PDB file of C-alpha atoms in Angstrom:
ATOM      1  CA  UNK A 640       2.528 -12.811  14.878  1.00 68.00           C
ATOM      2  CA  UNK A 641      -0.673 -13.083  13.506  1.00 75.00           C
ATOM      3  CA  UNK A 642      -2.129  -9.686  15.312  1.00 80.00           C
ATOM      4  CA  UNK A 643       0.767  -7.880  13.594  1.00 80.00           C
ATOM      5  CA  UNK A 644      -0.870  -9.056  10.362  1.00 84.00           C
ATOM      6  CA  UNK A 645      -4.066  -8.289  11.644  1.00 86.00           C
ATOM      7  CA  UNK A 646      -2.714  -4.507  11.987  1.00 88.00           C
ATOM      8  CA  UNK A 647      -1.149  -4.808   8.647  1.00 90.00           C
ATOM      9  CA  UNK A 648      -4.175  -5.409   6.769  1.00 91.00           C
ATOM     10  CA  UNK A 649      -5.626  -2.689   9.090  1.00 91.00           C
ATOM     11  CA  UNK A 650      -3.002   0.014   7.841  1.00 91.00           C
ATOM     12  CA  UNK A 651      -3.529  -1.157   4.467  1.00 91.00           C
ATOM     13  CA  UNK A 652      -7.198  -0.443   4.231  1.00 92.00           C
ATOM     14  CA  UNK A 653      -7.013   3.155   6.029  1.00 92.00           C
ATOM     15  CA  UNK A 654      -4.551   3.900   3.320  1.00 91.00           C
ATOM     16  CA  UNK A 655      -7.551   2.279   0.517  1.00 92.00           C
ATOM     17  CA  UNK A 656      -9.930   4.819   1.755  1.00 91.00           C
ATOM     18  CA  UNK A 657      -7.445   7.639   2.032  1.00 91.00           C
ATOM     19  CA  UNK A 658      -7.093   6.951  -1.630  1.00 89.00           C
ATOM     20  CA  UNK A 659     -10.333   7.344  -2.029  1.00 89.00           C
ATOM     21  CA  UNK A 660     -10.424  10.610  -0.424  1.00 89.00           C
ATOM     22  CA  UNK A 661      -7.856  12.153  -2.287  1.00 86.00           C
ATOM     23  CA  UNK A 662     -10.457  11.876  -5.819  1.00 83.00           C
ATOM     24  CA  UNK A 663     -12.488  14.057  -3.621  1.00 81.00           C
ATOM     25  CA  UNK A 664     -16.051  12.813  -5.086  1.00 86.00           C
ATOM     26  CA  UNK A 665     -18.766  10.955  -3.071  1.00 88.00           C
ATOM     27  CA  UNK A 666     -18.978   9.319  -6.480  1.00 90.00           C
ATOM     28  CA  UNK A 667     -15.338   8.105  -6.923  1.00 88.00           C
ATOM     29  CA  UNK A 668     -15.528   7.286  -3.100  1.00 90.00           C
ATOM     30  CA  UNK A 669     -18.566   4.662  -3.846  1.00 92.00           C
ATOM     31  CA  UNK A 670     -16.999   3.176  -6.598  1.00 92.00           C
ATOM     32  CA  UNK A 671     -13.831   2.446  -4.064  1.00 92.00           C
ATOM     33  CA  UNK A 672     -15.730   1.053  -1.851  1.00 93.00           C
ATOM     34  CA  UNK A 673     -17.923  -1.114  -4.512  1.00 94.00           C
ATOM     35  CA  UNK A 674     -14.610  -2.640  -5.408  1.00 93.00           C
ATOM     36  CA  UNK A 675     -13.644  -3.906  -2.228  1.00 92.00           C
ATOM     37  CA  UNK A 676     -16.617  -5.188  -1.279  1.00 92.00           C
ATOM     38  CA  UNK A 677     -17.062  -6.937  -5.006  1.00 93.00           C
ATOM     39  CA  UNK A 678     -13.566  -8.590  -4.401  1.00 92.00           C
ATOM     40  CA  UNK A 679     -15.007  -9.815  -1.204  1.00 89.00           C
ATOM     41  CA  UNK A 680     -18.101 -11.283  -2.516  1.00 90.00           C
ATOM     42  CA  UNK A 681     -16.009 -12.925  -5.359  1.00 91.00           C
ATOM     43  CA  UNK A 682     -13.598 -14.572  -2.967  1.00 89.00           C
ATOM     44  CA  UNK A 683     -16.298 -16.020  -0.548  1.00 85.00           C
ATOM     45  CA  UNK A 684     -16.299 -19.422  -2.381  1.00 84.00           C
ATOM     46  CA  UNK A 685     -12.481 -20.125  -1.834  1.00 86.00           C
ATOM     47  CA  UNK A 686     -12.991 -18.516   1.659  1.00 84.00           C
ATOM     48  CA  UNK A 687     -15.565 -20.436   3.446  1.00 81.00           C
ATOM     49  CA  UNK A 688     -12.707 -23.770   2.289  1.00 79.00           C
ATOM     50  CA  UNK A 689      -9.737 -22.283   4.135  1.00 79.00           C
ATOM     51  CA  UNK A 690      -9.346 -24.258   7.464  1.00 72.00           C
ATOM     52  CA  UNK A 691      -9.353 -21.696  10.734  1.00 66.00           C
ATOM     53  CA  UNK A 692      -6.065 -22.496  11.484  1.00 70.00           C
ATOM     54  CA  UNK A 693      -4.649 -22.022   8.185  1.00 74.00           C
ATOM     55  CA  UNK A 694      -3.715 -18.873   9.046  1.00 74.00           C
ATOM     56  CA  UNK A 695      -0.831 -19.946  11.807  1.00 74.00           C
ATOM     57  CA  UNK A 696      -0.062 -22.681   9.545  1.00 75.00           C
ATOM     58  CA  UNK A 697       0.869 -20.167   6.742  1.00 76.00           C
ATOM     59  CA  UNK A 698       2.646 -17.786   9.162  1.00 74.00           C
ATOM     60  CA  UNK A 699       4.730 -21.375  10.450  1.00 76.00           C
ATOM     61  CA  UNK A 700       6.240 -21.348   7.084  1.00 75.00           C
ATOM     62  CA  UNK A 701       9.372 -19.136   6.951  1.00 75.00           C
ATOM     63  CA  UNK A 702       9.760 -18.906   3.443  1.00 77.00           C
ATOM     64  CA  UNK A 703       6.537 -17.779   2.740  1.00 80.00           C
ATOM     65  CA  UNK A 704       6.429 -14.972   5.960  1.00 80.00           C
ATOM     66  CA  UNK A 705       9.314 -13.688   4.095  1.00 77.00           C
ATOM     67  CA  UNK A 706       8.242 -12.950   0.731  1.00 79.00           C
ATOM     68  CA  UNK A 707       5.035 -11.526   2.448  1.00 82.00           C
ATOM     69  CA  UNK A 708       7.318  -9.148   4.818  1.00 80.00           C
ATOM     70  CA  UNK A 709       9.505  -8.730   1.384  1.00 81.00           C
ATOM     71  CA  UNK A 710       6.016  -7.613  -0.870  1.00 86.00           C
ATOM     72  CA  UNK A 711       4.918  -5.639   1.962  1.00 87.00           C
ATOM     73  CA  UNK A 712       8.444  -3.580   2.542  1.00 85.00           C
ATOM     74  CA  UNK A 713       8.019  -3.241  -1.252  1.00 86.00           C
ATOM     75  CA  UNK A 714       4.715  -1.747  -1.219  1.00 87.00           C
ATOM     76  CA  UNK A 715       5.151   0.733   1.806  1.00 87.00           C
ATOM     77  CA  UNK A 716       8.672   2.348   0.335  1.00 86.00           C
ATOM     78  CA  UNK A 717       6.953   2.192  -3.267  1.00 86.00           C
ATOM     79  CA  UNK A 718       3.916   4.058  -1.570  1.00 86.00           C
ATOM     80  CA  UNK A 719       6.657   6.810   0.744  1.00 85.00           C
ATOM     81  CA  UNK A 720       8.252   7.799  -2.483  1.00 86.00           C
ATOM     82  CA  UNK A 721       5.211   8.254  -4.225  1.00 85.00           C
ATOM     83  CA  UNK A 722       3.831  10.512  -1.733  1.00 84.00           C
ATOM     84  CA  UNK A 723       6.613  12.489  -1.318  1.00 83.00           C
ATOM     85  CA  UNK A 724       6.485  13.196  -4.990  1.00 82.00           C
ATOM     86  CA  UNK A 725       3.020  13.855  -5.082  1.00 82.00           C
ATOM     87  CA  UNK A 726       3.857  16.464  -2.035  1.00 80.00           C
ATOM     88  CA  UNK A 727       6.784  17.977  -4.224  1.00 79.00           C
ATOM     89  CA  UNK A 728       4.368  18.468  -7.296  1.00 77.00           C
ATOM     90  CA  UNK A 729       1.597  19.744  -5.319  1.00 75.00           C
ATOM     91  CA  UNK A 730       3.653  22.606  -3.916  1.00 75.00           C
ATOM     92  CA  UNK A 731       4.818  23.459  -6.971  1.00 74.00           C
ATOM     93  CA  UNK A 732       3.065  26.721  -8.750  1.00 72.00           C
ATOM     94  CA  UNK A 733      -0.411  25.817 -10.372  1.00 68.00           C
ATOM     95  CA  UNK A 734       1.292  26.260 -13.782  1.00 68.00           C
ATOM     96  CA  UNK A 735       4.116  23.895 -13.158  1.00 71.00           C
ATOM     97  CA  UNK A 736       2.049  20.689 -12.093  1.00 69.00           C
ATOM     98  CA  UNK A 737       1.671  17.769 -13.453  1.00 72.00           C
ATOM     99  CA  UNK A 738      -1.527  16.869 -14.186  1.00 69.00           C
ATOM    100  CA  UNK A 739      -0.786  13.482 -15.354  1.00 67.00           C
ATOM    101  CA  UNK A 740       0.170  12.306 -11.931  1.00 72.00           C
ATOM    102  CA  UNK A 741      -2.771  12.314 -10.650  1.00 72.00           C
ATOM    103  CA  UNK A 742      -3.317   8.059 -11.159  1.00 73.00           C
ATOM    104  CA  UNK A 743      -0.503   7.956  -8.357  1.00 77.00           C
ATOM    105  CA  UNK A 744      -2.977   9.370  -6.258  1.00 75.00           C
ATOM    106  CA  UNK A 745      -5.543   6.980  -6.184  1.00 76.00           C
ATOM    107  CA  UNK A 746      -3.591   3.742  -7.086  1.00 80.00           C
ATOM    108  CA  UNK A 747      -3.955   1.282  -4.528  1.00 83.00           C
ATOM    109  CA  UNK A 748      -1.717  -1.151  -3.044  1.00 83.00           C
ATOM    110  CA  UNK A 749      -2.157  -4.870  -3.007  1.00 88.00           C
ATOM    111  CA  UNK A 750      -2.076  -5.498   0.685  1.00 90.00           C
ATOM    112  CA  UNK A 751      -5.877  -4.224   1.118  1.00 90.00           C
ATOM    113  CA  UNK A 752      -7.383  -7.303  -0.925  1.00 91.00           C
ATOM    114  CA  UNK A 753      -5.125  -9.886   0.525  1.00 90.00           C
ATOM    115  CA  UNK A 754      -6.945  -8.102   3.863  1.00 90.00           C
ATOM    116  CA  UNK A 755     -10.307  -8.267   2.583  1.00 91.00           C
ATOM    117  CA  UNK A 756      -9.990 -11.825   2.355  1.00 89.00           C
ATOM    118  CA  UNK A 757      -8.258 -12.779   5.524  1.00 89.00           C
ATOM    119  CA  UNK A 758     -11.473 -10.692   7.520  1.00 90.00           C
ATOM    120  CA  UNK A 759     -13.905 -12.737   5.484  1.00 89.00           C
ATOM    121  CA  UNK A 760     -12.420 -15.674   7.056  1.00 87.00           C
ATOM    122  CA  UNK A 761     -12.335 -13.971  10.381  1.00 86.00           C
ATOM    123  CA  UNK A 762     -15.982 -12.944   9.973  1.00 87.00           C
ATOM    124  CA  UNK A 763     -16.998 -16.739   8.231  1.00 85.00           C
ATOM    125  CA  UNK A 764     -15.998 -18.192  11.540  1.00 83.00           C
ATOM    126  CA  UNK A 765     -17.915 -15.487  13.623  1.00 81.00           C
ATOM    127  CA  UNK A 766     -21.535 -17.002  12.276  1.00 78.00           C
ATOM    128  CA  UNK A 767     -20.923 -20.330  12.141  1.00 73.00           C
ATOM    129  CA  UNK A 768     -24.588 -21.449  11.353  1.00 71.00           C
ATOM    130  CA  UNK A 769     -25.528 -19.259   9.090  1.00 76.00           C
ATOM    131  CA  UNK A 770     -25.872 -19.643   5.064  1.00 80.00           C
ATOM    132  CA  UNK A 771     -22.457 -19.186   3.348  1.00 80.00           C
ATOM    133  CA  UNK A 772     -24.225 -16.799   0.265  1.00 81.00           C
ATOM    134  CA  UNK A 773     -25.799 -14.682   2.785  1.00 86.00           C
ATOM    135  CA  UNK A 774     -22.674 -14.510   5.094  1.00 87.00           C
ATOM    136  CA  UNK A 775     -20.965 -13.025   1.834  1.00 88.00           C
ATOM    137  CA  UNK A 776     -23.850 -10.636   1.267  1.00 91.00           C
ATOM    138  CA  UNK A 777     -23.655  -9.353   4.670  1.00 91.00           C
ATOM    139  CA  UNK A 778     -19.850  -9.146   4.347  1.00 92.00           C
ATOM    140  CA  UNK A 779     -19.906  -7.301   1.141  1.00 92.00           C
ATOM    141  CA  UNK A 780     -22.257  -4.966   2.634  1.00 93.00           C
ATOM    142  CA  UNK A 781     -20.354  -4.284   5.361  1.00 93.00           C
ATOM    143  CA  UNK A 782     -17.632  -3.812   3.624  1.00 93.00           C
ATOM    144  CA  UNK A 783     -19.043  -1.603   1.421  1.00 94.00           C
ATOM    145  CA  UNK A 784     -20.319   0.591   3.919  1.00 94.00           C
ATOM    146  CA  UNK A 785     -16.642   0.657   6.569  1.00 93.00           C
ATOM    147  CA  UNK A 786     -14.807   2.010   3.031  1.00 93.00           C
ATOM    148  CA  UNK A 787     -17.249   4.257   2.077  1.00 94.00           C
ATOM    149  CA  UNK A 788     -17.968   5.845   5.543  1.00 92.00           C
ATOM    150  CA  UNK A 789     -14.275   5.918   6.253  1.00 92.00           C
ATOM    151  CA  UNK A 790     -13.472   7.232   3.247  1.00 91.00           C
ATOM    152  CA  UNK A 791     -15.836  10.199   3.303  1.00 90.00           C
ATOM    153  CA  UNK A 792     -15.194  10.861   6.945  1.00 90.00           C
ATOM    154  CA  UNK A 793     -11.291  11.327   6.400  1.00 88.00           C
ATOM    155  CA  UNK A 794     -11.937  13.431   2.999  1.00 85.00           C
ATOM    156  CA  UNK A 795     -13.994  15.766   6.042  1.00 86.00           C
ATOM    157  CA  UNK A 796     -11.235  15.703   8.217  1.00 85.00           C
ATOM    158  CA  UNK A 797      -8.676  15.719   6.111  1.00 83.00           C
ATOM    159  CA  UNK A 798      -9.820  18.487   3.434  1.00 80.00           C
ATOM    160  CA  UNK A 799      -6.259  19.572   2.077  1.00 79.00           C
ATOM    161  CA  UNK A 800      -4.548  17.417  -0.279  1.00 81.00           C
ATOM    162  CA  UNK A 801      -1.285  17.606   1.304  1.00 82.00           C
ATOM    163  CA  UNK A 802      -2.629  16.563   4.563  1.00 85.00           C
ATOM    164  CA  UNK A 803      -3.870  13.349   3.432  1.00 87.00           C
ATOM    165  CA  UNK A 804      -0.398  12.346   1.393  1.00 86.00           C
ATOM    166  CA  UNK A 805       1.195  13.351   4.725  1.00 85.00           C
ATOM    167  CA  UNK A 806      -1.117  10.733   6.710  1.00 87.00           C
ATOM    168  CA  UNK A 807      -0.421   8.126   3.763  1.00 89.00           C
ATOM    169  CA  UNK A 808       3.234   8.757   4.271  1.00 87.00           C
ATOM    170  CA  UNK A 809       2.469   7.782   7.831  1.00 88.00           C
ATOM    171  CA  UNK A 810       0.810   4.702   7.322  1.00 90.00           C
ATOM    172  CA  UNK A 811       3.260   3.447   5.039  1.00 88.00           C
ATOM    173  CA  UNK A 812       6.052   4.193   7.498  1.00 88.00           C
ATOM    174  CA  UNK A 813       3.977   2.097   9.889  1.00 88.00           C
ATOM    175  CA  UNK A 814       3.294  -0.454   7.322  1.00 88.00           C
ATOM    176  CA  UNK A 815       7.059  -0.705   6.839  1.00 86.00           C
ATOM    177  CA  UNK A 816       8.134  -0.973  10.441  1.00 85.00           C
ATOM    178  CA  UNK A 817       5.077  -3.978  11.130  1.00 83.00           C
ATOM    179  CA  UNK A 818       6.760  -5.492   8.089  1.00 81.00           C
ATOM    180  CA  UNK A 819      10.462  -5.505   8.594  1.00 79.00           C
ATOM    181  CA  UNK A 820       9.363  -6.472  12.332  1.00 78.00           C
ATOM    182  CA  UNK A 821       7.464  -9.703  11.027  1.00 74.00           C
ATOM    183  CA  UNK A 822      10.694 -10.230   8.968  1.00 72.00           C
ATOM    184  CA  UNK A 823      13.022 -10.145  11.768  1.00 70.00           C
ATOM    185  CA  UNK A 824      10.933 -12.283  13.860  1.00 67.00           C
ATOM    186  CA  UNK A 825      11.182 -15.032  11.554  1.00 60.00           C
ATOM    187  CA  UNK A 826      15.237 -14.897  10.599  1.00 55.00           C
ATOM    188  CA  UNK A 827      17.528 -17.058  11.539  1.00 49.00           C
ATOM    189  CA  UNK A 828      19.838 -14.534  12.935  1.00 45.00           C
ATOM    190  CA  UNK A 829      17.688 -14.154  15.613  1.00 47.00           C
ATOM    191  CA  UNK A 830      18.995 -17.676  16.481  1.00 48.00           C
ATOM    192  CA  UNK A 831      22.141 -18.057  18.546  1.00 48.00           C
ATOM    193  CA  UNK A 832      23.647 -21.213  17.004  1.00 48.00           C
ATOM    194  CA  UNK A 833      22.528 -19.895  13.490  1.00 47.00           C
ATOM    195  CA  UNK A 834      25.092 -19.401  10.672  1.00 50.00           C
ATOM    196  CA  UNK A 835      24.970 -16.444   8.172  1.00 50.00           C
ATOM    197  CA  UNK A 836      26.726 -17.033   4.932  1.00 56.00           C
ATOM    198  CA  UNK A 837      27.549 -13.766   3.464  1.00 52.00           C
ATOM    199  CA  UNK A 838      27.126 -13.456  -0.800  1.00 59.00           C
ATOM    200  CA  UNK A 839      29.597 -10.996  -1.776  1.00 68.00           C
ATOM    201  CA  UNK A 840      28.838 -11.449  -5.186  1.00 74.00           C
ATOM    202  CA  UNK A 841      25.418 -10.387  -5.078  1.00 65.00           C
ATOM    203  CA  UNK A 842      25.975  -7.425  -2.364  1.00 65.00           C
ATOM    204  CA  UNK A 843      28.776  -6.230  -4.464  1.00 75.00           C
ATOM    205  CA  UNK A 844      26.330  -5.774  -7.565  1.00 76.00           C
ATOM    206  CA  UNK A 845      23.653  -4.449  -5.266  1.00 67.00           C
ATOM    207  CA  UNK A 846      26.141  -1.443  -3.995  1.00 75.00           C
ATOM    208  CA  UNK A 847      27.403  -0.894  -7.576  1.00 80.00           C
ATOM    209  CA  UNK A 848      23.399  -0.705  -8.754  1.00 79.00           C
ATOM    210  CA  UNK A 849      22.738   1.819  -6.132  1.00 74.00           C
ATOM    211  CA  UNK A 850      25.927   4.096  -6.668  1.00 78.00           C
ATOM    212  CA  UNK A 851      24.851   3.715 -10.729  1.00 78.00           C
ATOM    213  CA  UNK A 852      21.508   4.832  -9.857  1.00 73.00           C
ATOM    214  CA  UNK A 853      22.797   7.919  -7.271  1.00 72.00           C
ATOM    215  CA  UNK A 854      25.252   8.926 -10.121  1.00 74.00           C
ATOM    216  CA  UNK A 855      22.961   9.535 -12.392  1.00 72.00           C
ATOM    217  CA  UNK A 856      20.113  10.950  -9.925  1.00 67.00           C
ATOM    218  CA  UNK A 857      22.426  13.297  -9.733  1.00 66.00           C
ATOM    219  CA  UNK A 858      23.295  14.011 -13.069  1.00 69.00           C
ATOM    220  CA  UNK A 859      19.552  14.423 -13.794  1.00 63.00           C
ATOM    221  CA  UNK A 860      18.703  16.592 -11.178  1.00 62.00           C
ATOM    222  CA  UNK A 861      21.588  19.027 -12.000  1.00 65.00           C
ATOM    223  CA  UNK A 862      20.947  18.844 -15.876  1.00 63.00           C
ATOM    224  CA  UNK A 863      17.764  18.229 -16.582  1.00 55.00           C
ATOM    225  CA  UNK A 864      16.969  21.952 -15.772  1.00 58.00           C
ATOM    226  CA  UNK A 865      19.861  23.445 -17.611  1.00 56.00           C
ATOM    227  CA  UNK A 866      18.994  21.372 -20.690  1.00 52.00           C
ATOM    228  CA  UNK A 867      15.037  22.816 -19.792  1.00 52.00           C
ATOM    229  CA  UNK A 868      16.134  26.333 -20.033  1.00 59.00           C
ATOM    230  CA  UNK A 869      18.375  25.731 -23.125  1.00 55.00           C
ATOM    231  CA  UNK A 870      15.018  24.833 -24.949  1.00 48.00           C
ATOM    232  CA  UNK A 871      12.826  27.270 -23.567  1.00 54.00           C
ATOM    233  CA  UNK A 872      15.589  29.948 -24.663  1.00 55.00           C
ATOM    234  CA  UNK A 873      15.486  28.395 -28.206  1.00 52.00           C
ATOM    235  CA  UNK A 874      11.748  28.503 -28.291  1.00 52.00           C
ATOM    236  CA  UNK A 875      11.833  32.012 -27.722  1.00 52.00           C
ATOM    237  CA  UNK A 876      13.997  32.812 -30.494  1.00 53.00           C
TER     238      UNK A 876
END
């Protein structure tokens, strides 16, 4: 389980730097890849105390593999909408975009730091020997330099906008599939003498939640512009 985790991180860190593309400034791009590599440095103390194995002991625990499949599911349908937004306002006409979007753009996800950390261990136990301080340095520089490269390389490949949301949407799709595979791996269902209690309680306010929030999707979409009309007519007058 632990190299689907390993890809995880890896999906999470191509979407960092695709983040970093979309700002489309060497400068912007730097300070990305500063912050990574700063979180690394800062972690290196707590790092270089986490056990080799501690890694497969953590993934052991059930409870705990299923928040972290739960926060990652989170993060990659959070990140699919929000690129499929994005998409919708950038083909919109020039004069009908949003500028105040644009922090969806480049806001992060969480995943990448949890990733930084776990490949400082990874890397810790690769120069066994060495001092701890300049292990971190060389880390941090590395670091600095994957995110920064990477990031300028895909803002040359990848020079339209909607091109790079499309390749986040991607990634997050991927994300989502590692994730809900990790989940299912660990479930008891996947257990033939395993018993699944079903709470109708909570389902039934879950289905209720989601036709409340469909309903009035709805009555949004189909308003909203009526109402928008209705005030631009007034203006005029």
């Amino acid at each position: 389980m632990e190299q689907f985790l390993q890809f995880i991180f890896i999906l999470a860190l191509a979407k960092y730097c695709i983040n970093a593309a979309l700002t489309r400034r060497i400068f912007v791009e730097a300070i990305y890849a500063a912050v990574l590599a700063v979180v690394g440095f800062a972690v290196w103390p707590l790092v270089v105390y986490w056990r080799g194995d501690m890694i497969a002991d953590l993934l052991s625990n059930s409870p705990l593999v299923a928040d972290s499949a739960l926060l990652i599911t989170l993060e990659a349908v959070a990140g699919i909408f929000i690129s499929v937004f994005l998409l919708d306002n950038y083909f919109m006409p020039k004069e009908k975009r949003r500028k105040s979007i644009f922090v969806l753009k480049v806001l992060p996800g969480v995943i990448c730091f949890f990733a930084v950390a776990y490949f400082e261990l990874l890397f810790f136990r690769s120069c066994v020997g060495m001092d701890f301080d300049k292990v971190a340095l060389l880390y941090t520089a590395i670091v600095f330099a994957v995110v920064f490269g990477l990031s300028f390389l895909l803002g040359w490949l990848m020079p339209g906008e909607s091109t790079k949301l499309e390749a986040k949407i991607v990634l997050d799709m991927a994300i989502l599939f590692m994730g809900l595979f990790v989940n299912a791996s660990i479930a008891s269902y996947n257990i033939s003498s395993s018993h699944t209690e079903v709470l109708w309680t909570p389902m039934l306010a879950l289905i209720a939640m989601m036709a409340v929030l469909a309903v009035l999707g709805f009555i949004v979409y189909n308003v909203s512009p009526k109402i928008k009309n209705k005030l631009c007519k007034e203006n005029k007058k």
